[in-house]
Short mmCIF file of C-alpha atoms in Angstrom, two decimals:
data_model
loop_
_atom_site.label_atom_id
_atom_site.label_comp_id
_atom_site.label_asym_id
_atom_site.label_seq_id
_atom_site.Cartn_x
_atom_site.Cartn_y
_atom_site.Cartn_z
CA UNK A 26 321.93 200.93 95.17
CA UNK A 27 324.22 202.70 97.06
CA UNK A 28 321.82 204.15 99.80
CA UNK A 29 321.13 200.50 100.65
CA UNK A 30 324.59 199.43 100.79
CA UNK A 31 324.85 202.49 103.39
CA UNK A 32 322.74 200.03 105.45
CA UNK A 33 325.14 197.20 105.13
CA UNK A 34 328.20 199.29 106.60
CA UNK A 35 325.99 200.27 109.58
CA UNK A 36 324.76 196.13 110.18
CA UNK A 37 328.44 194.93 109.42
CA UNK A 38 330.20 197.14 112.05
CA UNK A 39 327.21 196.40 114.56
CA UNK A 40 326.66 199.90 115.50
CA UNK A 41 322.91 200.61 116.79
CA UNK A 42 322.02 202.34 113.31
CA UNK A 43 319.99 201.69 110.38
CA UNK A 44 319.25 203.93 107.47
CA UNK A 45 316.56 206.69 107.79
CA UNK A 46 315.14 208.97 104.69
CA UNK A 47 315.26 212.63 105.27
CA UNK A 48 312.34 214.39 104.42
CA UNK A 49 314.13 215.56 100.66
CA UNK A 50 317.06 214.25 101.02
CA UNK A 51 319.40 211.27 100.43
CA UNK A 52 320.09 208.18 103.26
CA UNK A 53 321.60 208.67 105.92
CA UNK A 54 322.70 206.49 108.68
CA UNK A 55 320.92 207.90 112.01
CA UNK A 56 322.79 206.37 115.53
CA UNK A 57 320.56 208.00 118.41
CA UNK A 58 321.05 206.36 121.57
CA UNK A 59 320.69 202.48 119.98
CA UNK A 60 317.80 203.43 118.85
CA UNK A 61 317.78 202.00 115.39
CA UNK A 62 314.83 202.79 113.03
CA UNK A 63 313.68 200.07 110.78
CA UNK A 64 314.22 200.33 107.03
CA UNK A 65 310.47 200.70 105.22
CA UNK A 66 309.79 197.99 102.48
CA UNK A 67 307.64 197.36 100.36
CA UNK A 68 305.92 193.32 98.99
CA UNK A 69 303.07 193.34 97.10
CA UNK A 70 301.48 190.35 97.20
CA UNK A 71 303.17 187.96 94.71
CA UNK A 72 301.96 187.29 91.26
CA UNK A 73 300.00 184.05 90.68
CA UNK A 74 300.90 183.02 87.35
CA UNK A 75 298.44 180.49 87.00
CA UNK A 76 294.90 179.15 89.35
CA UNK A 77 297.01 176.63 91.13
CA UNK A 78 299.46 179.04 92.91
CA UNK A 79 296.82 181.97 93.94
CA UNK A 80 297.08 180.27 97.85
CA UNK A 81 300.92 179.57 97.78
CA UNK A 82 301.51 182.93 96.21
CA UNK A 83 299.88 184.91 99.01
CA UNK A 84 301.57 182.76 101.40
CA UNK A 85 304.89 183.31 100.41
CA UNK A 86 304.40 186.88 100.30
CA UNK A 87 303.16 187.12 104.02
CA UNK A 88 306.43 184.90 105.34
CA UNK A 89 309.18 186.57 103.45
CA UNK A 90 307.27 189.82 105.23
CA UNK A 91 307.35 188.17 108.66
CA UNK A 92 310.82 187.36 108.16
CA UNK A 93 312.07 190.34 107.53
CA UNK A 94 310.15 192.87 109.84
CA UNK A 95 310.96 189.40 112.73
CA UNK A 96 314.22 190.98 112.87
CA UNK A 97 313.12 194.02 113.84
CA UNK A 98 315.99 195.58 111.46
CA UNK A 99 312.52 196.28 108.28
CA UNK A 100 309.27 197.49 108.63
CA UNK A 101 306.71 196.41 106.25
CA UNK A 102 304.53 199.37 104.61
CA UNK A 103 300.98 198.28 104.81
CA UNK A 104 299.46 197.31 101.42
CA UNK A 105 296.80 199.88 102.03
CA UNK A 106 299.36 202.83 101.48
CA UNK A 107 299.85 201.16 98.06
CA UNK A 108 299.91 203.66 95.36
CA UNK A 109 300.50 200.77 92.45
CA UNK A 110 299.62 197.55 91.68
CA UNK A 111 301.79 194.67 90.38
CA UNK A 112 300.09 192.42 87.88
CA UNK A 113 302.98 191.18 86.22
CA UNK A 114 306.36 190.06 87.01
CA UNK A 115 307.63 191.37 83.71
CA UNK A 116 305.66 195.14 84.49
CA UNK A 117 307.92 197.69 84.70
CA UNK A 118 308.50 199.15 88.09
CA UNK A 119 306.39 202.92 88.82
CA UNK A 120 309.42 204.39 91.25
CA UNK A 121 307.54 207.08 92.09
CA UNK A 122 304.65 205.71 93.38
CA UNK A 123 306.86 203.94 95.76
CA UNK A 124 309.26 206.38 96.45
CA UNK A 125 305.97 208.52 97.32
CA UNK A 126 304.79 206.27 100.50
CA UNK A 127 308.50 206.09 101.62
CA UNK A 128 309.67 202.36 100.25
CA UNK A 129 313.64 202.35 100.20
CA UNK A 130 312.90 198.89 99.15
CA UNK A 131 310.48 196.75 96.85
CA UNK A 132 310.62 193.02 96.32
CA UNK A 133 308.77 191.72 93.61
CA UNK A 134 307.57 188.15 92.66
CA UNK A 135 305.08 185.25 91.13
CA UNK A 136 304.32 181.86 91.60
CA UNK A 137 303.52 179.20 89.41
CA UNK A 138 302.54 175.37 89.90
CA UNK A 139 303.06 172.78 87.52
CA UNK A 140 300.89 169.52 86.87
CA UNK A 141 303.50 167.54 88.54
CA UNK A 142 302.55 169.96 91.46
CA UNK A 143 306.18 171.53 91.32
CA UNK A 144 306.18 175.20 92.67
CA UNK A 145 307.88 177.93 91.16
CA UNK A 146 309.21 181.26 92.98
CA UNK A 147 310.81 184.05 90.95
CA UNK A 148 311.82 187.71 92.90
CA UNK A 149 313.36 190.90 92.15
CA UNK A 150 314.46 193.22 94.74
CA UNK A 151 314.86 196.63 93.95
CA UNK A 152 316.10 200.16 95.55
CA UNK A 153 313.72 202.57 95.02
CA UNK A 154 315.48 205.80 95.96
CA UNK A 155 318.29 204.21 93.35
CA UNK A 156 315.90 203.23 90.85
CA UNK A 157 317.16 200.35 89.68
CA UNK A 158 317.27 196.57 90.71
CA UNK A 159 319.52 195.33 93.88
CA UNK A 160 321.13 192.13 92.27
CA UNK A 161 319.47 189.57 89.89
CA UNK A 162 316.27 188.26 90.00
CA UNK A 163 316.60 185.19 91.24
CA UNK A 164 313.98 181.71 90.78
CA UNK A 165 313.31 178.82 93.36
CA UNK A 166 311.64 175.43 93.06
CA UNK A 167 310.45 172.72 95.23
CA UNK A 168 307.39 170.72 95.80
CA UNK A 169 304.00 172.62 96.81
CA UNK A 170 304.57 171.06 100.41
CA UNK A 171 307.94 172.98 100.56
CA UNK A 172 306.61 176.52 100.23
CA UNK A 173 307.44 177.76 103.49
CA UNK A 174 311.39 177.04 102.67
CA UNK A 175 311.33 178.48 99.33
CA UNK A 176 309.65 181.71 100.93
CA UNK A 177 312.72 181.66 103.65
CA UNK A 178 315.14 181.55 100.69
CA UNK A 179 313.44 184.39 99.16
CA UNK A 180 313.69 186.25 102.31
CA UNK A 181 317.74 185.43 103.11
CA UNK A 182 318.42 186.26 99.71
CA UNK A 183 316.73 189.76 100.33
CA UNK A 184 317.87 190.05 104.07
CA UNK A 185 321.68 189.65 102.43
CA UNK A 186 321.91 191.64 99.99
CA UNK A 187 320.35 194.65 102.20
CA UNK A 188 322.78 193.92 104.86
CA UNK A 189 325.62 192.11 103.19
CA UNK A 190 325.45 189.05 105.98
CA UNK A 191 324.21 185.71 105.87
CA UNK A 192 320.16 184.85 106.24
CA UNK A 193 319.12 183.02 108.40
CA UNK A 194 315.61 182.30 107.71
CA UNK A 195 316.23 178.84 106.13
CA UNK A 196 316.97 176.87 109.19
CA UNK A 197 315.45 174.74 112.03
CA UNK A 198 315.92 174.01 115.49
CA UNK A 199 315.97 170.88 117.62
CA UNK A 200 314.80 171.53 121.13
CA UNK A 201 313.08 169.88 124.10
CA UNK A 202 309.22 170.00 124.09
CA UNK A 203 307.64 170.14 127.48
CA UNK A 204 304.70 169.30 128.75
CA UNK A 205 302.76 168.63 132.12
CA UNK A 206 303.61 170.41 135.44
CA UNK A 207 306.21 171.79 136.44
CA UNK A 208 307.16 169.11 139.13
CA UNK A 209 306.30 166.31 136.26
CA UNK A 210 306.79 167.39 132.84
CA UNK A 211 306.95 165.32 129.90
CA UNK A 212 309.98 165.73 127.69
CA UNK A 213 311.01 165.04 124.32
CA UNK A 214 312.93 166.00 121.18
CA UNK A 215 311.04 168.21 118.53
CA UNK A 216 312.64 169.95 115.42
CA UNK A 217 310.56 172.92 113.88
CA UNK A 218 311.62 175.82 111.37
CA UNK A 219 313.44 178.85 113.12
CA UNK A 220 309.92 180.48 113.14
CA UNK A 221 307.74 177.74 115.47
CA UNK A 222 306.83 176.17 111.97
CA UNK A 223 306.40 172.29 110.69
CA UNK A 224 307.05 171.63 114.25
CA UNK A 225 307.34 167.73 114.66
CA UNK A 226 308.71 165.38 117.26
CA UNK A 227 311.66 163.59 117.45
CA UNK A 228 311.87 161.12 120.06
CA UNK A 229 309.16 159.82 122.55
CA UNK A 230 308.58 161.27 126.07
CA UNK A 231 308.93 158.27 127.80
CA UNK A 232 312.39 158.78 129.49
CA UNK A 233 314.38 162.68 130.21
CA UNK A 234 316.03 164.28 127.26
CA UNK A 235 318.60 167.24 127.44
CA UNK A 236 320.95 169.62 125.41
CA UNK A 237 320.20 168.47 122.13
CA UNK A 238 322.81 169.56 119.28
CA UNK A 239 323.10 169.87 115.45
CA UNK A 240 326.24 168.70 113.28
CA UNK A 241 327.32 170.96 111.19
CA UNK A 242 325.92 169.73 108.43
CA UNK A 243 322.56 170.11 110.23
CA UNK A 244 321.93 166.15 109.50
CA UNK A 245 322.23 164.45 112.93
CA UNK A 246 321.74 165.31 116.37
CA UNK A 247 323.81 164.53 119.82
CA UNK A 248 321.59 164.65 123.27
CA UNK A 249 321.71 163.07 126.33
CA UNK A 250 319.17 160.75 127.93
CA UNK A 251 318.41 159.29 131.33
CA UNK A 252 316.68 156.20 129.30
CA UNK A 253 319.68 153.80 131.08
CA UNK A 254 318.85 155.83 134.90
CA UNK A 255 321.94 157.50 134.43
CA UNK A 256 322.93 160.06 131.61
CA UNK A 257 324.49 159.04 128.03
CA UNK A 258 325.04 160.27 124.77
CA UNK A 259 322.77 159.57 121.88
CA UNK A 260 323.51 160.11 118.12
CA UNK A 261 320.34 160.80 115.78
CA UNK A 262 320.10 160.62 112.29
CA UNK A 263 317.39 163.37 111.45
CA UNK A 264 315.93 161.84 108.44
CA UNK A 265 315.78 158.08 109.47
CA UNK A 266 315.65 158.78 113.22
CA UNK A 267 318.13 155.88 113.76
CA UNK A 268 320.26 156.60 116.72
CA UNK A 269 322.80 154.70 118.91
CA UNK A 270 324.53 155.58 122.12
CA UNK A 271 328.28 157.14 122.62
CA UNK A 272 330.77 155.83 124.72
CA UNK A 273 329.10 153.27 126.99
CA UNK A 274 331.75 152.87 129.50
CA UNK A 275 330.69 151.16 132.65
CA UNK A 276 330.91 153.11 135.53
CA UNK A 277 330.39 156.66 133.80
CA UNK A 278 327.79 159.17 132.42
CA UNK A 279 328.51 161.45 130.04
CA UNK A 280 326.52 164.57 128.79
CA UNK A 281 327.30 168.45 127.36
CA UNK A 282 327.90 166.58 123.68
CA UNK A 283 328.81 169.22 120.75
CA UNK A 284 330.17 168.68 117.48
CA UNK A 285 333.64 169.81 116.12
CA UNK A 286 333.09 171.81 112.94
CA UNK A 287 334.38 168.63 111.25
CA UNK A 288 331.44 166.77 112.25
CA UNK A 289 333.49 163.83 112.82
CA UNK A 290 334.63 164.09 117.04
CA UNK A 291 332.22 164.68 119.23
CA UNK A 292 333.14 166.84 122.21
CA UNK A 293 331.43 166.02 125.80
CA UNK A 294 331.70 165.83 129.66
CA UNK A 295 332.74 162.71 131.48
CA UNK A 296 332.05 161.70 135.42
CA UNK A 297 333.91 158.91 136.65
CA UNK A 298 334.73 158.59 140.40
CA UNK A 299 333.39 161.78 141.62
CA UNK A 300 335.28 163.96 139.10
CA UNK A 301 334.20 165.48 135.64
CA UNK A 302 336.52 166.03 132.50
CA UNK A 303 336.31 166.83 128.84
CA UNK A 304 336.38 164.08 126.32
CA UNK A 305 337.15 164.35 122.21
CA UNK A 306 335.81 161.19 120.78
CA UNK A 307 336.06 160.12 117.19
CA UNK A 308 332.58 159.10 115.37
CA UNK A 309 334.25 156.94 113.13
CA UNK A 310 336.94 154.81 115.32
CA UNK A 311 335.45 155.41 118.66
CA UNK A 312 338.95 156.55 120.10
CA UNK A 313 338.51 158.82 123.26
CA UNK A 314 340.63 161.20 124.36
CA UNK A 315 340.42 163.33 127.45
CA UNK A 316 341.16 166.94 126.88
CA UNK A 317 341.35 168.12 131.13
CA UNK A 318 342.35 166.66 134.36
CA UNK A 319 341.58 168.67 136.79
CA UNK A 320 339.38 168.06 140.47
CA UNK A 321 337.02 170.66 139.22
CA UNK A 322 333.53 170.40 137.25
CA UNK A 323 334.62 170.73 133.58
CA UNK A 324 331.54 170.38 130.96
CA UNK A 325 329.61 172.89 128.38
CA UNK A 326 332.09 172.64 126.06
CA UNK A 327 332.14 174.22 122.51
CA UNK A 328 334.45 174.49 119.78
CA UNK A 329 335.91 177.75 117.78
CA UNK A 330 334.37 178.02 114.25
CA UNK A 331 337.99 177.02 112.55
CA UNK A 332 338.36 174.01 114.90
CA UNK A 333 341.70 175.93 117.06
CA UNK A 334 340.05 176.34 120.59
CA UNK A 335 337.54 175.13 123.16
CA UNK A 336 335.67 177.38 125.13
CA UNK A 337 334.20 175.44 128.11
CA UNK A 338 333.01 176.12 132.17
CA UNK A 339 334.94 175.49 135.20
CA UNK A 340 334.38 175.56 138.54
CA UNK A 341 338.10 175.53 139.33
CA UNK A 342 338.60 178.42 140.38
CA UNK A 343 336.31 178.13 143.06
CA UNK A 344 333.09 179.14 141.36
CA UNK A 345 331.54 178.30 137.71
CA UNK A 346 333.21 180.43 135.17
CA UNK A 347 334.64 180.69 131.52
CA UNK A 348 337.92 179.01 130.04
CA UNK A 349 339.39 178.77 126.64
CA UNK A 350 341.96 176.10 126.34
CA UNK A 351 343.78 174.79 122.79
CA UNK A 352 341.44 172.10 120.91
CA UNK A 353 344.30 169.55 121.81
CA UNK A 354 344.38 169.94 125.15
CA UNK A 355 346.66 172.18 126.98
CA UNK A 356 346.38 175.38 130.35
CA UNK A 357 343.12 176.73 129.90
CA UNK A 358 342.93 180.42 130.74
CA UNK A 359 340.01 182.26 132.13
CA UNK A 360 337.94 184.69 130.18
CA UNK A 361 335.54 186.13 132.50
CA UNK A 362 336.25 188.14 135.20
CA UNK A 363 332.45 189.89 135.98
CA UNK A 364 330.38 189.54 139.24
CA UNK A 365 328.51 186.13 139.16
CA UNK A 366 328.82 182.79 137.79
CA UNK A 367 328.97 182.12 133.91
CA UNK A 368 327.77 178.91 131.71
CA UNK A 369 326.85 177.06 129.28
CA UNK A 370 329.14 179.47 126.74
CA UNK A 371 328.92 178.94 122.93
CA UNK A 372 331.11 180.11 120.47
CA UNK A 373 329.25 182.40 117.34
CA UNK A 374 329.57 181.44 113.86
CA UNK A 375 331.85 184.13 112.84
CA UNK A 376 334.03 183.36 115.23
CA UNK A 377 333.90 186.97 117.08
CA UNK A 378 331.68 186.30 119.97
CA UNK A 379 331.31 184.10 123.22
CA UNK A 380 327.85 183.53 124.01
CA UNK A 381 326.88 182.58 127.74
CA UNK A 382 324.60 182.43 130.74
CA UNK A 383 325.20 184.22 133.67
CA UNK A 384 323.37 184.31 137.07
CA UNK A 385 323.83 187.16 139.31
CA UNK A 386 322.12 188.52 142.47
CA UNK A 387 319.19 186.71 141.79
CA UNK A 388 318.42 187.18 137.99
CA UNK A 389 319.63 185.33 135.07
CA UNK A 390 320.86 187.15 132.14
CA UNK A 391 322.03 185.69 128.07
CA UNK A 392 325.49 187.64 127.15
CA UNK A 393 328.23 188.00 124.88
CA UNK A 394 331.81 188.62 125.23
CA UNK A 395 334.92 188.76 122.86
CA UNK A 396 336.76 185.62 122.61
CA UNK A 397 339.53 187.16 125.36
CA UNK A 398 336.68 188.10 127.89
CA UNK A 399 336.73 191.71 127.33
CA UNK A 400 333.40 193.98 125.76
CA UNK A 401 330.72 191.78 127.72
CA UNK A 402 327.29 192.69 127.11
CA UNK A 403 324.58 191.30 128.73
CA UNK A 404 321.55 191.30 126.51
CA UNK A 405 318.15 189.80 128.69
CA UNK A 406 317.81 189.47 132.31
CA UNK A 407 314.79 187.62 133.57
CA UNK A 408 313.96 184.87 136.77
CA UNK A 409 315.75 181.74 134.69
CA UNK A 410 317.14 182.98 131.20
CA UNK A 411 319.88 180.27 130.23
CA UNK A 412 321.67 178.09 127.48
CA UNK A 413 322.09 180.38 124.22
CA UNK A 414 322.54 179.17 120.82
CA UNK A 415 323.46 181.06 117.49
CA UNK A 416 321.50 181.72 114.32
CA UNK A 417 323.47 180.65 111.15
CA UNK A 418 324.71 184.38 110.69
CA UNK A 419 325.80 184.81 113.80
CA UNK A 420 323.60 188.08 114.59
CA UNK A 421 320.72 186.67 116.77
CA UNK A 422 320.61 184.25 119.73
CA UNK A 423 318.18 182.01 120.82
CA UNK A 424 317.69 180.80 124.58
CA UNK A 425 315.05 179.33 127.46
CA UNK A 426 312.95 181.88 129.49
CA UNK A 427 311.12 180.24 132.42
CA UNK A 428 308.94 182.26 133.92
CA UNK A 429 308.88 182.20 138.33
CA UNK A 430 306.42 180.73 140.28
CA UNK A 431 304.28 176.79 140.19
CA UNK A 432 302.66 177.38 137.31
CA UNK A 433 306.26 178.82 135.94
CA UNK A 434 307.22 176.99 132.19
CA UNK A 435 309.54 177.73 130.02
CA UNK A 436 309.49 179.14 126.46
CA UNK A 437 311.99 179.76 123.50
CA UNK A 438 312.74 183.20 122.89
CA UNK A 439 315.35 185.58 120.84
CA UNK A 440 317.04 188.43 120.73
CA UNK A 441 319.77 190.26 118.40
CA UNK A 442 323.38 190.32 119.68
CA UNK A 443 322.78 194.29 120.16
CA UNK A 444 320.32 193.64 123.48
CA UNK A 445 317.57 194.74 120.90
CA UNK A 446 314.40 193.21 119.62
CA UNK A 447 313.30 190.85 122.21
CA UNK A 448 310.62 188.15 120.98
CA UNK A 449 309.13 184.87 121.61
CA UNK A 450 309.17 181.97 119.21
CA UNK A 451 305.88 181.23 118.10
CA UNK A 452 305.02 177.71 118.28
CA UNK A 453 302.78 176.20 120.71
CA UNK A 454 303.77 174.25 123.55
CA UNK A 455 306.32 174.67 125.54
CA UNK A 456 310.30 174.12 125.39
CA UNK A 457 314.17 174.40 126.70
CA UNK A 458 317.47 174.21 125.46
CA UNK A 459 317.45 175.06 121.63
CA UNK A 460 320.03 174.36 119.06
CA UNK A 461 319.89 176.02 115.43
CA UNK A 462 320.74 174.50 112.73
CA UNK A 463 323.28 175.69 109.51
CA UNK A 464 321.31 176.80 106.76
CA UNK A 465 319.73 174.14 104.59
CA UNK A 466 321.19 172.71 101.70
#
């Protein structure tokens, strides 16, 4: 157990390293450049404890292994270098054999249905260098048409207790579909699973939707739409998809909506009389308050995970950059200081981290700074890479690539806070301005 808590140290500091076996020797933490090499695990295919649950059982087995190797952090050993079977969750576990193809880790299941059709997933993860489990088994239920999510469960529970940090395989993201050409494309809000899956739509395409975002409870989502000819604020209830407009003040448009962690204000961008301010308005009363007053373009806001600050852009000080400014109100200061113009910055789960868009000589790059401006990192760099948003744990960012040219469209794609692992969300279609969603009750 304790070789694989070597790997958490290594994933909680963030340093480029993962474990690597020596040839006959014990784990050891190899940093080479940021070159990090994968841990090797091992998932036979899961048990089927009874006819009904031989399809959901293989399944399962193949997503948890997608999860994991997705974040480029594991590498799945192939089940032909299998030197044991498993064909019996209660079979006791032949180290060796695993030990022999190089396995630091082995997960373990079965699956069972019901006659009510109620599916049943039960795991053990073990370390195999350690010989002994890693944690409890643990068992998850659900219908049969829930699978998927009870196979991300399985894999955040093995993904934590590996790395000691949240999953965050059990989540979804709201985002704008696209379709058509470039100069005419159809839009519309579509929420899938954080891997392209169970993708369905949200709204129709028959007027411009933008910048969807989850509450906090992952429930309801804010956008704006042109439906009226000029931009407002909706509120959507995921499940019912009831919604109703914000703030419909005569004379304005508002847009840039995101939640306070209370998921009770609503934070957004106001333009009244040529000029554009931040807004706090309460869900519940409808009492606005405005948060700047300034000549300058002030939108993109988004709060600090404990509710204390506002991060926001600002073209004040004579081209688009980053501020941080009290929750209340109050002098903003600026926080970025590099060549080029940032935007659209969001602040990471764990509160450590400034996400952002920046757009210099040309290219537009996804980046991360502290929450003072210093240690920025820019992780992508493409023709139009823009508007980030952060996985549950706070370790991987999503964001929009659009590729150049007429026949250019744009695609969700992510990448770990590191610069590493690079990949495009599989789902088909394509699609802008992601939000993720808090893990799933």
């Amino acid at each position: 157990m304790l070789r694989l808590l070597t790997a958490l140290l290594a994933l909680v500091l963030g340093h480029a390293a993962l474990p690597a076996q020596a040839q006959n020797g014990p784990l050891r933490i190899v940093i080479d450049e940021g070159v990090i090499e994968p841990l090797p695990f091992a998932v036979p295919e899961f048990v089927a404890e009874n006819a009904a649950a031989a399809e959901y059982a293989q399944n399962i087995t193949r997503v948890i292994a997608a999860d994991l190797e997705g974040t480029g952090l594991f590498r799945e050993i192939p089940r032909e270098a299998f030197l044991s079977t498993v064909t019996s969750f209660a079979s006791p576990v032949q180290y060796a054999d695993w030990k022999a193809i190089n396995a630091q880790a082995l997960i373990t299941g079965a699956v069972s249905v019901d006659g009510s059709g109620r599916l049943s997933v039960k795991f053990r993860l073990y370390d195999v260098y350690s010989q002994a489990p890693l944690g409890d088994g643990l068992q998850f239920g659900g219908a049969t048409g829930s699978w998927r999510r009870v196979a991300h469960k399985v894999a955040d529970q093995v993904y934590s207790r590996i790395t000691g940090e949240g999953g965050y395989f059990d989540s979804r993201v709201v985002f704008v579909a696209e379709r058509g050409p470039k100069n005419e494309r159809a839009k519309q809000l579509a929420i899938m699973d954080y891997d392209g899956a169970n993708m369905q739509a949200l709204t129709d395409a028959n007027s411009i939707v933008i910048a969807p975002r989850f509450s906090p409870t992952g429930d309801r989502v804010l956008y704006t739409s042109y439906e009226s000819g000029f931009p407002r604020i909706y509120l959507l209830d995921v499940a019912s998809g009831q919604r109703r407009m914000l703030d419909d003040q005569p004379g304005t448009m508002t847009f840039a909506p995101r939640f306070a962690p209370d998921g009770r204000r609503v934070l957004f961008s106001l333009a009244q009389g040529g000029n554009t301010d931040l807004y706090e308005l309460d869900l519940q009363s409808g009492r606005r308050s405005r948060l700047t007053d300034a000549p300058s373009i002030e939108t993109a806001p988004s709060f600090s995970p404990d509710g204390s600050q506002i991060v926001f852009e600002s073209d004040r000080s004579g081209t688009q950059q980053l501020y941080v400014m009290p929750a209340n109100g109050g002098e903003p200061r600026r926080i970025s200081f590099g060549q080029g113009r940032y935007g659209t910055p969001v602040w990471s789960p764990r509160g450590d981290y400034i996400a952002f868009t920046k757009q210099n000589q040309g290219r537009f790059h996804i980046g991360v700074m502290r929450t003072d401006g210093s240690e920025e990192r820019l992780l992508t760099a493409s023709f139009l890479d823009e508007g980030p948003t952060w996985a549950p744990n706070g370790r991987v960012i999503m964001f929009t690539r659009e590729t150049a040219g007429a026949a250019g469209a744009p695609g969700l794609y992510t990448v770990d806070i590191t610069g590493r692992n690079l990949r495009k969300v599989p789902y088909q279609g394509q699609g802008s301005d992601p939000s993720w969603s808090p893990l799933q009750p």
